[in-house]
Amino acid sequence: MKTEGKKYIHWQENAQPVWKKIVVESHLPDSLAPLRELSKNLWWVWNTPAEKLFEYIDKEMWNECAHNPVVMLDLVSFKRFRELENDSRFMADMNHVYGQFMQYLEERKDPGNMQIAYFSMEYGLHDSLKIYSGGLGMLAGDYLKEASDMKVNLVAVGLLYRFGYFKQALNLHGEQMANYEFQDFSKIPVQPVLDEKGGWLKIEVDLPGRRLAARIWQVNIGAIKLYLLDADLPENQEQDRHITHHLYGGDNENRLKQEILLGIGGIRALEKLGHHADLYHCNEGHAAFIGIERLAGIMEKHGLNFTEAKEVVRSSTIFTTHTPVPAGHDSFHDNQFKYYMESFPGRLGLDWETFSKLGKAKSHEDHFNMSYLASNLSQGINGVSKLHGAVSKTVLKELYQGYLKEELEIGYVTNGVHYSSWTAQEWKNIHKEYFGEEFPKNQLDFDVWNHIYQAPEEKIWELRKTLRAKLINYIKERFSDSWVKRNENPKLITEVKNKLDPNALTIGFARRFATYKRGYLLFRDLDRLSKIVNNPERPVQFIFAGKAHPADKAGQDLIKYIVEISRRPEFVGKILFIQNYDINLAKMLLQGVDVWLNTPTRPLEASGTSGMKGVMNGTLHFSVLDGWWVEGYRKDAGWALPAERTYDVQDFQDELDAETIYNILEEEIVETFYDRNKEGVSAEWVDIIKNTIAQVAPHFTTGRMMQDYHERYYLPQFERSRNMVNENFKWAKELAAWKLKISSVWDQIELKKTEVADGAHNVMKIGQDYPVRVEVDLKGLSCDEVGLELVITENGTREEPQIVEILHFEADACEGSVCCFKLNYHPVHPGSFNYGFRLYPKNEGLPHRQDFKYIKWL
Ligand SMILES: *Cc1c(COP(=O)(O)O)cnc(C)c1O
């Protein structure tokens, strides 16, 4: 045998495996075709029964695919499909869900007659669609879902990023690694938009010396279509293919190119797709070029001049600003801006100088500001909370010289969250039980939410327990996977897992790690923190998560610091940082933690939305009174740190705020949570939950937000913009002509005389009348084309004078081109004041004074 065998020994040198490629496409049996259809519309994301269908197919696979049904349906075995076909319960469920889906679409077949085009740089819809980075995107995503639910006729435009925003991984030292993953567009819920001949629908925009092409993709969000532009095409120059590679990646120049594509390309895409929207909503200044492209389009198509077209564009545009610091607003240096935009003024019949004024507040500025552009081309401007509306007046006030800040026509619509996307199914069931079967369709009936007071306290307590336990399990899985990957000490992993306690008071803090959000505040006194978390009878645990922008070193250092603290023996399993904050983690956290903590530096949190996601789930909010919480906070419905700053020095303010946080934690939050009755329930805690749901939650849904946008902006602007275009733009032309007339003589207007009777020596007596008379040479304007007002302000020390009173003069022609203004001043308040006479152009057709910014202080 031995010698026999030897014969067969030889060296195999050419026996490497040879692989040939075949692709076997999964075959979904016809009977399961509804699954494919459901996978292509994000409706399933906020309809739990639909989501459950996918999960049921193969739970493990569903998690491995990160809840992406497009990927999953390609992976499921034919055998499993056959099983499902024979699973009568599954088939019944699927057909039921599919029936509901079809009915939902059917009910939205006839769109309303006011179409809104919505533009945003990012949209947070589902983790498989990596076109969001944080709050701005989440808001836009929720808004689209709500638009679908509320049958609003809206189309949305954005960009499709090849690598999206980064995935966060932390190494052993807590250093953030930003991983950009290549997106295979065939595996995400986007579909090509084709023309009649089956070719891909594309648009082009001009870049210096070349054209940039982009193809159009479509995302279905219920009945809403979101169109995404993608420049990663072989016909583009290599460098231009990168334009849509990263969200908020690259340099300022790339940002400019992205914004050209979003604004100018976006309008062209809608044109190609045959959408002629009535209103254009610019979500943040990124998309402000929509105004420019529309101006050019209207001028070319209807033969209007620039000022006429501007009336049309302004009346139909709404600009929502989200950024409370001036530096946060995109702007581009003149040289760079001119290099890219040089051809534009020609299309608008303007010279470069005039054109560039559209993005400037003062002529000597050397940057073109996108928020200024958006403001100049929008009738409606709003911030995203009441406080932020006021803050935005400061940010934009340079644009409206001659007006006091408080007079500015900058309103607000407080953000909201999409109820069905963020509320746990367990809560949805309770809500249906107590608010009625119609819920959440009737969520705008705020009284309905009061029925939560009828729910038994044990039921709510149990529900919270269930959700917390779910979260703790999820976290154990999620963090141990990532810790194993980074070769974390197995002992530490076990220790954390053992210490995480599904019954402990659990507090969450997750958001972008920008310094203003002050993630460090909790750690100012580690001894005290340690006592709080390690109390054996009343344990507390903190879960942190969040990404820092790759260019934000301070934010990354903060993450590192928290990770280091979480490894100290006294904090292991008590303070945990979970990497890669995404929508799914946000959902688990906001449904599962007991308290959501937010510690921004006032007034830098424009709105904040994560806390609203919490309150939908009875997660109690504990935050600085900033952003939405100024409006949301009620006594016994959460906790607040005072709104007023005590110190100018940030470090002192931080110290004070940290102290307050510890006090509230120790004396109120921990105390209340562990104050149990004999059933083991904290009745007071449940009361606070009920107050939160009855009094806070109803006001922070995207439903309420959509309603506010309609009432404050969409409906009035729809009517006015209609009137602008009627009868071949008659009114636009008249108004434009009038504005031209005013502006041509404005600088020559001359004050002739002012007389304040008996007001000698500038001392007046209360109760007496002081006739005031002002004569102005209007240089040919008639007396009723201008208004004159007496503006009285406090003579205080404040930087910005506060208005005490504004009184309007009566006007009479006196002689020639001179107009006499008369007023009887009747002082009622004692004190020392400043006063001034202010002349402004007057026309009933203006939606508000700053629509035509001319002003003259006499
Ligand atoms: C809601 C949400 C945000 C925004 O939260 P803020 O409270 O505004 O900071 C950011 N990221 C994700 C994943 C979210 O779900």
Coordinates of N, CA, C and O in Angstrom, one line a residue, residues 206-210 239 253 256-257 260 333-343 352:
D206 N -24.6 74.8 -15.1 CA -23.3 75.3 -15.6 C -22.3 75.5 -14.5 O -22.6 76.0 -13.4
L207 N -21.1 75.0 -14.7 CA -20.0 75.3 -13.9 C -19.0 76.0 -14.8 O -19.1 75.9 -16.0
P208 N -18.0 76.7 -14.2 CA -17.1 77.4 -15.1 C -16.4 76.5 -16.2 O -15.8 75.5 -15.8
G209 N -16.7 76.8 -17.4 CA -16.1 76.1 -18.5 C -16.6 74.7 -18.8 O -16.0 73.9 -19.6
R210 N -17.7 74.3 -18.1 CA -18.2 73.0 -18.3 C -19.6 72.9 -17.8 O -20.1 73.8 -17.2
Q239 N -13.4 65.2 -11.2 CA -13.5 65.9 -10.0 C -15.0 66.3 -9.7 O -15.4 66.4 -8.5
E253 N -15.8 75.2 -1.3 CA -16.0 75.3 -2.7 C -16.9 74.2 -3.2 O -17.8 74.3 -4.0
L256 N -20.4 75.1 -2.3 CA -21.0 76.0 -3.3 C -21.5 75.2 -4.5 O -22.6 75.4 -4.9
K257 N -20.7 74.2 -4.9 CA -21.2 73.5 -6.1 C -22.4 72.6 -5.7 O -23.3 72.5 -6.5
I260 N -25.3 75.0 -5.8 CA -25.7 75.3 -7.1 C -26.6 74.2 -7.7 O -27.6 74.4 -8.3
H333 N -16.8 83.6 -0.4 CA -16.0 84.8 -0.7 C -16.2 85.3 -2.1 O -16.4 84.5 -3.0
D334 N -16.2 86.6 -2.2 CA -16.5 87.2 -3.5 C -15.8 86.5 -4.7 O -16.5 86.3 -5.7
N335 N -14.6 86.3 -4.6 CA -13.8 85.8 -5.7 C -14.3 84.4 -6.1 O -14.5 84.1 -7.3
Q336 N -14.5 83.6 -5.1 CA -15.0 82.2 -5.4 C -16.4 82.3 -5.9 O -16.7 81.6 -6.9
F337 N -17.2 83.1 -5.3 CA -18.6 83.2 -5.7 C -18.7 83.7 -7.2 O -19.4 83.1 -8.0
K338 N -17.9 84.7 -7.5 CA -17.9 85.2 -8.8 C -17.4 84.2 -9.9 O -18.0 84.1 -11.0
Y339 N -16.4 83.4 -9.5 CA -15.9 82.4 -10.4 C -17.0 81.5 -10.8 O -17.1 81.1 -12.0
Y340 N -17.9 81.1 -9.9 CA -18.9 80.2 -10.2 C -20.2 80.8 -10.8 O -20.9 80.2 -11.5
M341 N -20.5 82.0 -10.4 CA -21.8 82.6 -10.7 C -21.8 83.7 -11.7 O -22.8 84.3 -12.0
E342 N -20.6 83.9 -12.4 CA -20.4 85.0 -13.2 C -21.5 85.1 -14.3 O -21.9 86.2 -14.7
S343 N -22.0 84.0 -14.8 CA -22.9 84.1 -15.9 C -24.3 84.5 -15.5 O -25.2 84.8 -16.3
W352 N -22.9 92.9 -12.2 CA -22.4 92.0 -11.2 C -22.7 92.6 -9.8 O -23.1 91.9 -8.8

